[in-house]
Amino acid sequence: MPPPPLELEDMPAGPASGTLLARLDALPAHGGKELVFRDGNMVLRLLVQRYGHGAVVYENRCPHAGTPLNMFDDKFVDITGGRLICRTHGALFNIGDGKCVRGPCKGDHLRTVAVEIRDGAIYSI
Ligand code: FES
């Protein structure tokens, strides 16, 4: 069972409700974007990935060892473009629900972030 979505406003370093996170038409061809929020020593990393006509947003933290999925840049998908991949040990995740389908955390989920998509843009709730 996936954990409930994160409410960013309640997270250390999380942005206020209603914050513009990304515009769909500004995502690169591979559809991914990393967002990093800082408040003092607190860091919150999110990943945005285009999915269908919209996008999904997850905490950028692998359920296996807690590292960010990407080692660099904004690319989160595997070579097929059909799954998210953790660069640390290669776990694969469904884009749509964040479930790990292969790798050391198989069956676990990425943490979903509560967002609203309207007028072609993604906002925190
Ligand atoms: S930290 Fe992601 S697969 Fe190990």
PDB file of C-alpha atoms and ligand atoms in Angstrom:
ATOM      1  CA  MET A   1       0.000   0.000   0.000  1.00  0.00           C
ATOM      2  CA  PRO A   2       1.576   3.328  -1.003  1.00  0.00           C
ATOM      3  CA  PRO A   3       1.961   5.933   1.728  1.00  0.00           C
ATOM      4  CA  PRO A   4      -0.330   8.985   1.606  1.00  0.00           C
ATOM      5  CA  PRO A   5       0.809  11.923  -0.557  1.00  0.00           C
ATOM      6  CA  LEU A   6       3.196  14.425   0.979  1.00  0.00           C
ATOM      7  CA  GLU A   7       1.737  17.850   1.659  1.00  0.00           C
ATOM      8  CA  LEU A   8       4.668  20.101   0.779  1.00  0.00           C
ATOM      9  CA  GLU A   9       3.600  22.893   3.084  1.00  0.00           C
ATOM     10  CA  ASP A  10       4.085  20.507   6.027  1.00  0.00           C
ATOM     11  CA  MET A  11       7.571  19.402   4.955  1.00  0.00           C
ATOM     12  CA  PRO A  12      10.808  20.986   6.200  1.00  0.00           C
ATOM     13  CA  ALA A  13      11.943  23.321   3.398  1.00  0.00           C
ATOM     14  CA  GLY A  14       8.669  22.634   1.560  1.00  0.00           C
ATOM     15  CA  PRO A  15       7.119  25.477  -0.458  1.00  0.00           C
ATOM     16  CA  ALA A  16       3.841  27.112   0.482  1.00  0.00           C
ATOM     17  CA  SER A  17       0.577  25.843  -0.887  1.00  0.00           C
ATOM     18  CA  GLY A  18      -0.111  27.220  -4.356  1.00  0.00           C
ATOM     19  CA  THR A  19       3.552  27.470  -5.382  1.00  0.00           C
ATOM     20  CA  LEU A  20       4.202  27.001  -9.101  1.00  0.00           C
ATOM     21  CA  LEU A  21       6.419  23.910  -9.403  1.00  0.00           C
ATOM     22  CA  ALA A  22       6.712  23.534 -13.170  1.00  0.00           C
ATOM     23  CA  ARG A  23       5.020  24.330 -16.446  1.00  0.00           C
ATOM     24  CA  LEU A  24       4.253  21.239 -18.526  1.00  0.00           C
ATOM     25  CA  ASP A  25       5.404  22.896 -21.743  1.00  0.00           C
ATOM     26  CA  ALA A  26       8.752  23.755 -20.141  1.00  0.00           C
ATOM     27  CA  LEU A  27       9.660  20.141 -19.356  1.00  0.00           C
ATOM     28  CA  PRO A  28      12.486  18.804 -21.535  1.00  0.00           C
ATOM     29  CA  ALA A  29      11.949  16.111 -24.177  1.00  0.00           C
ATOM     30  CA  HIS A  30      12.563  13.284 -21.674  1.00  0.00           C
ATOM     31  CA  GLY A  31       9.914  14.866 -19.438  1.00  0.00           C
ATOM     32  CA  GLY A  32      11.831  15.059 -16.173  1.00  0.00           C
ATOM     33  CA  LYS A  33      12.767  17.891 -13.863  1.00  0.00           C
ATOM     34  CA  GLU A  34      14.365  17.941 -10.431  1.00  0.00           C
ATOM     35  CA  LEU A  35      13.229  20.567  -7.944  1.00  0.00           C
ATOM     36  CA  VAL A  36      15.327  21.324  -4.869  1.00  0.00           C
ATOM     37  CA  PHE A  37      14.065  23.421  -1.964  1.00  0.00           C
ATOM     38  CA  ARG A  38      16.360  24.517   0.861  1.00  0.00           C
ATOM     39  CA  ASP A  39      15.776  26.084   4.235  1.00  0.00           C
ATOM     40  CA  GLY A  40      18.976  26.305   6.249  1.00  0.00           C
ATOM     41  CA  ASN A  41      20.299  22.742   6.501  1.00  0.00           C
ATOM     42  CA  MET A  42      17.002  21.229   5.395  1.00  0.00           C
ATOM     43  CA  VAL A  43      16.779  20.069   1.781  1.00  0.00           C
ATOM     44  CA  LEU A  44      13.720  18.745  -0.010  1.00  0.00           C
ATOM     45  CA  ARG A  45      14.209  17.136  -3.416  1.00  0.00           C
ATOM     46  CA  LEU A  46      11.298  16.448  -5.746  1.00  0.00           C
ATOM     47  CA  LEU A  47      11.089  14.915  -9.177  1.00  0.00           C
ATOM     48  CA  VAL A  48       8.572  15.868 -11.816  1.00  0.00           C
ATOM     49  CA  GLN A  49       7.964  13.477 -14.684  1.00  0.00           C
ATOM     50  CA  ARG A  50       5.610  13.973 -17.613  1.00  0.00           C
ATOM     51  CA  TYR A  51       2.970  11.249 -17.666  1.00  0.00           C
ATOM     52  CA  GLY A  52       0.309  11.103 -20.365  1.00  0.00           C
ATOM     53  CA  HIS A  53      -1.070  14.594 -20.836  1.00  0.00           C
ATOM     54  CA  GLY A  54      -0.064  15.590 -17.318  1.00  0.00           C
ATOM     55  CA  ALA A  55       2.746  14.817 -14.917  1.00  0.00           C
ATOM     56  CA  VAL A  56       3.500  13.080 -11.656  1.00  0.00           C
ATOM     57  CA  VAL A  57       5.507  14.479  -8.761  1.00  0.00           C
ATOM     58  CA  TYR A  58       7.407  12.341  -6.260  1.00  0.00           C
ATOM     59  CA  GLU A  59       9.881  12.966  -3.496  1.00  0.00           C
ATOM     60  CA  ASN A  60      13.255  12.372  -5.166  1.00  0.00           C
ATOM     61  CA  ARG A  61      14.287   9.784  -2.603  1.00  0.00           C
ATOM     62  CA  CYS A  62      14.659   6.099  -3.361  1.00  0.00           C
ATOM     63  CA  PRO A  63      12.850   3.843  -0.861  1.00  0.00           C
ATOM     64  CA  HIS A  64      15.860   1.498  -0.885  1.00  0.00           C
ATOM     65  CA  ALA A  65      18.700   3.598   0.517  1.00  0.00           C
ATOM     66  CA  GLY A  66      17.258   7.096   0.465  1.00  0.00           C
ATOM     67  CA  THR A  67      19.433   8.549  -2.282  1.00  0.00           C
ATOM     68  CA  PRO A  68      18.091  10.770  -5.066  1.00  0.00           C
ATOM     69  CA  LEU A  69      17.166   8.724  -8.131  1.00  0.00           C
ATOM     70  CA  ASN A  70      19.200  10.928 -10.479  1.00  0.00           C
ATOM     71  CA  MET A  71      22.897  11.403 -10.095  1.00  0.00           C
ATOM     72  CA  PHE A  72      22.833  14.500 -12.282  1.00  0.00           C
ATOM     73  CA  ASP A  73      20.559  16.700 -14.336  1.00  0.00           C
ATOM     74  CA  ASP A  74      16.826  16.178 -14.706  1.00  0.00           C
ATOM     75  CA  LYS A  75      16.642  12.751 -16.297  1.00  0.00           C
ATOM     76  CA  PHE A  76      14.788  10.074 -14.324  1.00  0.00           C
ATOM     77  CA  VAL A  77      13.609   7.616 -16.964  1.00  0.00           C
ATOM     78  CA  ASP A  78      15.380   4.455 -18.061  1.00  0.00           C
ATOM     79  CA  ILE A  79      16.593   3.844 -21.594  1.00  0.00           C
ATOM     80  CA  THR A  80      13.082   2.826 -22.727  1.00  0.00           C
ATOM     81  CA  GLY A  81      11.543   6.009 -21.342  1.00  0.00           C
ATOM     82  CA  GLY A  82       8.842   3.849 -19.767  1.00  0.00           C
ATOM     83  CA  ARG A  83      10.090   3.553 -16.186  1.00  0.00           C
ATOM     84  CA  LEU A  84      11.807   5.688 -13.590  1.00  0.00           C
ATOM     85  CA  ILE A  85      15.228   4.381 -12.624  1.00  0.00           C
ATOM     86  CA  CYS A  86      17.344   4.834  -9.531  1.00  0.00           C
ATOM     87  CA  ARG A  87      20.932   5.373 -10.554  1.00  0.00           C
ATOM     88  CA  THR A  88      22.350   4.017  -7.296  1.00  0.00           C
ATOM     89  CA  HIS A  89      21.372   0.337  -7.602  1.00  0.00           C
ATOM     90  CA  GLY A  90      19.124   0.343 -10.674  1.00  0.00           C
ATOM     91  CA  ALA A  91      15.653  -0.063  -9.155  1.00  0.00           C
ATOM     92  CA  LEU A  92      12.852   0.493 -11.694  1.00  0.00           C
ATOM     93  CA  PHE A  93       9.583   2.241 -10.841  1.00  0.00           C
ATOM     94  CA  ASN A  94       6.260   2.641 -12.622  1.00  0.00           C
ATOM     95  CA  ILE A  95       5.908   6.260 -13.645  1.00  0.00           C
ATOM     96  CA  GLY A  96       2.199   6.392 -12.907  1.00  0.00           C
ATOM     97  CA  ASP A  97       2.100   5.072  -9.352  1.00  0.00           C
ATOM     98  CA  GLY A  98       5.755   5.084  -8.261  1.00  0.00           C
ATOM     99  CA  LYS A  99       5.776   1.377  -7.451  1.00  0.00           C
ATOM    100  CA  CYS A 100       9.142  -0.358  -7.611  1.00  0.00           C
ATOM    101  CA  VAL A 101       8.769  -3.242 -10.062  1.00  0.00           C
ATOM    102  CA  ARG A 102      12.375  -4.413 -10.175  1.00  0.00           C
ATOM    103  CA  GLY A 103      15.353  -4.067  -7.868  1.00  0.00           C
ATOM    104  CA  PRO A 104      16.189  -4.161  -4.170  1.00  0.00           C
ATOM    105  CA  CYS A 105      13.051  -2.268  -3.082  1.00  0.00           C
ATOM    106  CA  LYS A 106      10.587  -4.217  -5.250  1.00  0.00           C
ATOM    107  CA  GLY A 107       7.031  -3.598  -4.043  1.00  0.00           C
ATOM    108  CA  ASP A 108       7.879  -0.333  -2.264  1.00  0.00           C
ATOM    109  CA  HIS A 109       6.718   3.040  -3.582  1.00  0.00           C
ATOM    110  CA  LEU A 110       8.181   6.445  -4.216  1.00  0.00           C
ATOM    111  CA  ARG A 111       6.444   9.048  -2.064  1.00  0.00           C
ATOM    112  CA  THR A 112       3.783  10.873  -4.038  1.00  0.00           C
ATOM    113  CA  VAL A 113       3.498  14.635  -3.644  1.00  0.00           C
ATOM    114  CA  ALA A 114       0.101  16.302  -3.482  1.00  0.00           C
ATOM    115  CA  VAL A 115      -0.157  18.681  -6.427  1.00  0.00           C
ATOM    116  CA  GLU A 116      -2.775  20.318  -8.591  1.00  0.00           C
ATOM    117  CA  ILE A 117      -2.386  20.566 -12.362  1.00  0.00           C
ATOM    118  CA  ARG A 118      -4.275  23.419 -13.968  1.00  0.00           C
ATOM    119  CA  ASP A 119      -3.801  25.623 -17.001  1.00  0.00           C
ATOM    120  CA  GLY A 120      -0.756  23.603 -18.072  1.00  0.00           C
ATOM    121  CA  ALA A 121       1.146  24.035 -14.843  1.00  0.00           C
ATOM    122  CA  ILE A 122       1.806  22.085 -11.643  1.00  0.00           C
ATOM    123  CA  TYR A 123       1.167  23.742  -8.281  1.00  0.00           C
ATOM    124  CA  SER A 124       1.734  22.531  -4.742  1.00  0.00           C
ATOM    125  CA  ILE A 125      -1.414  21.961  -2.706  1.00  0.00           C
TER     126      ILE A 125
HETATM  127  S1  FES B   1      19.173   3.429  -3.514  1.00  0.00           S
HETATM  128 FE1  FES B   1      17.816   3.175  -5.186  1.00  0.00          FE
HETATM  129  S2  FES B   1      18.015   1.118  -5.751  1.00  0.00           S
HETATM  130 FE2  FES B   1      19.330   1.331  -4.043  1.00  0.00          FE
END
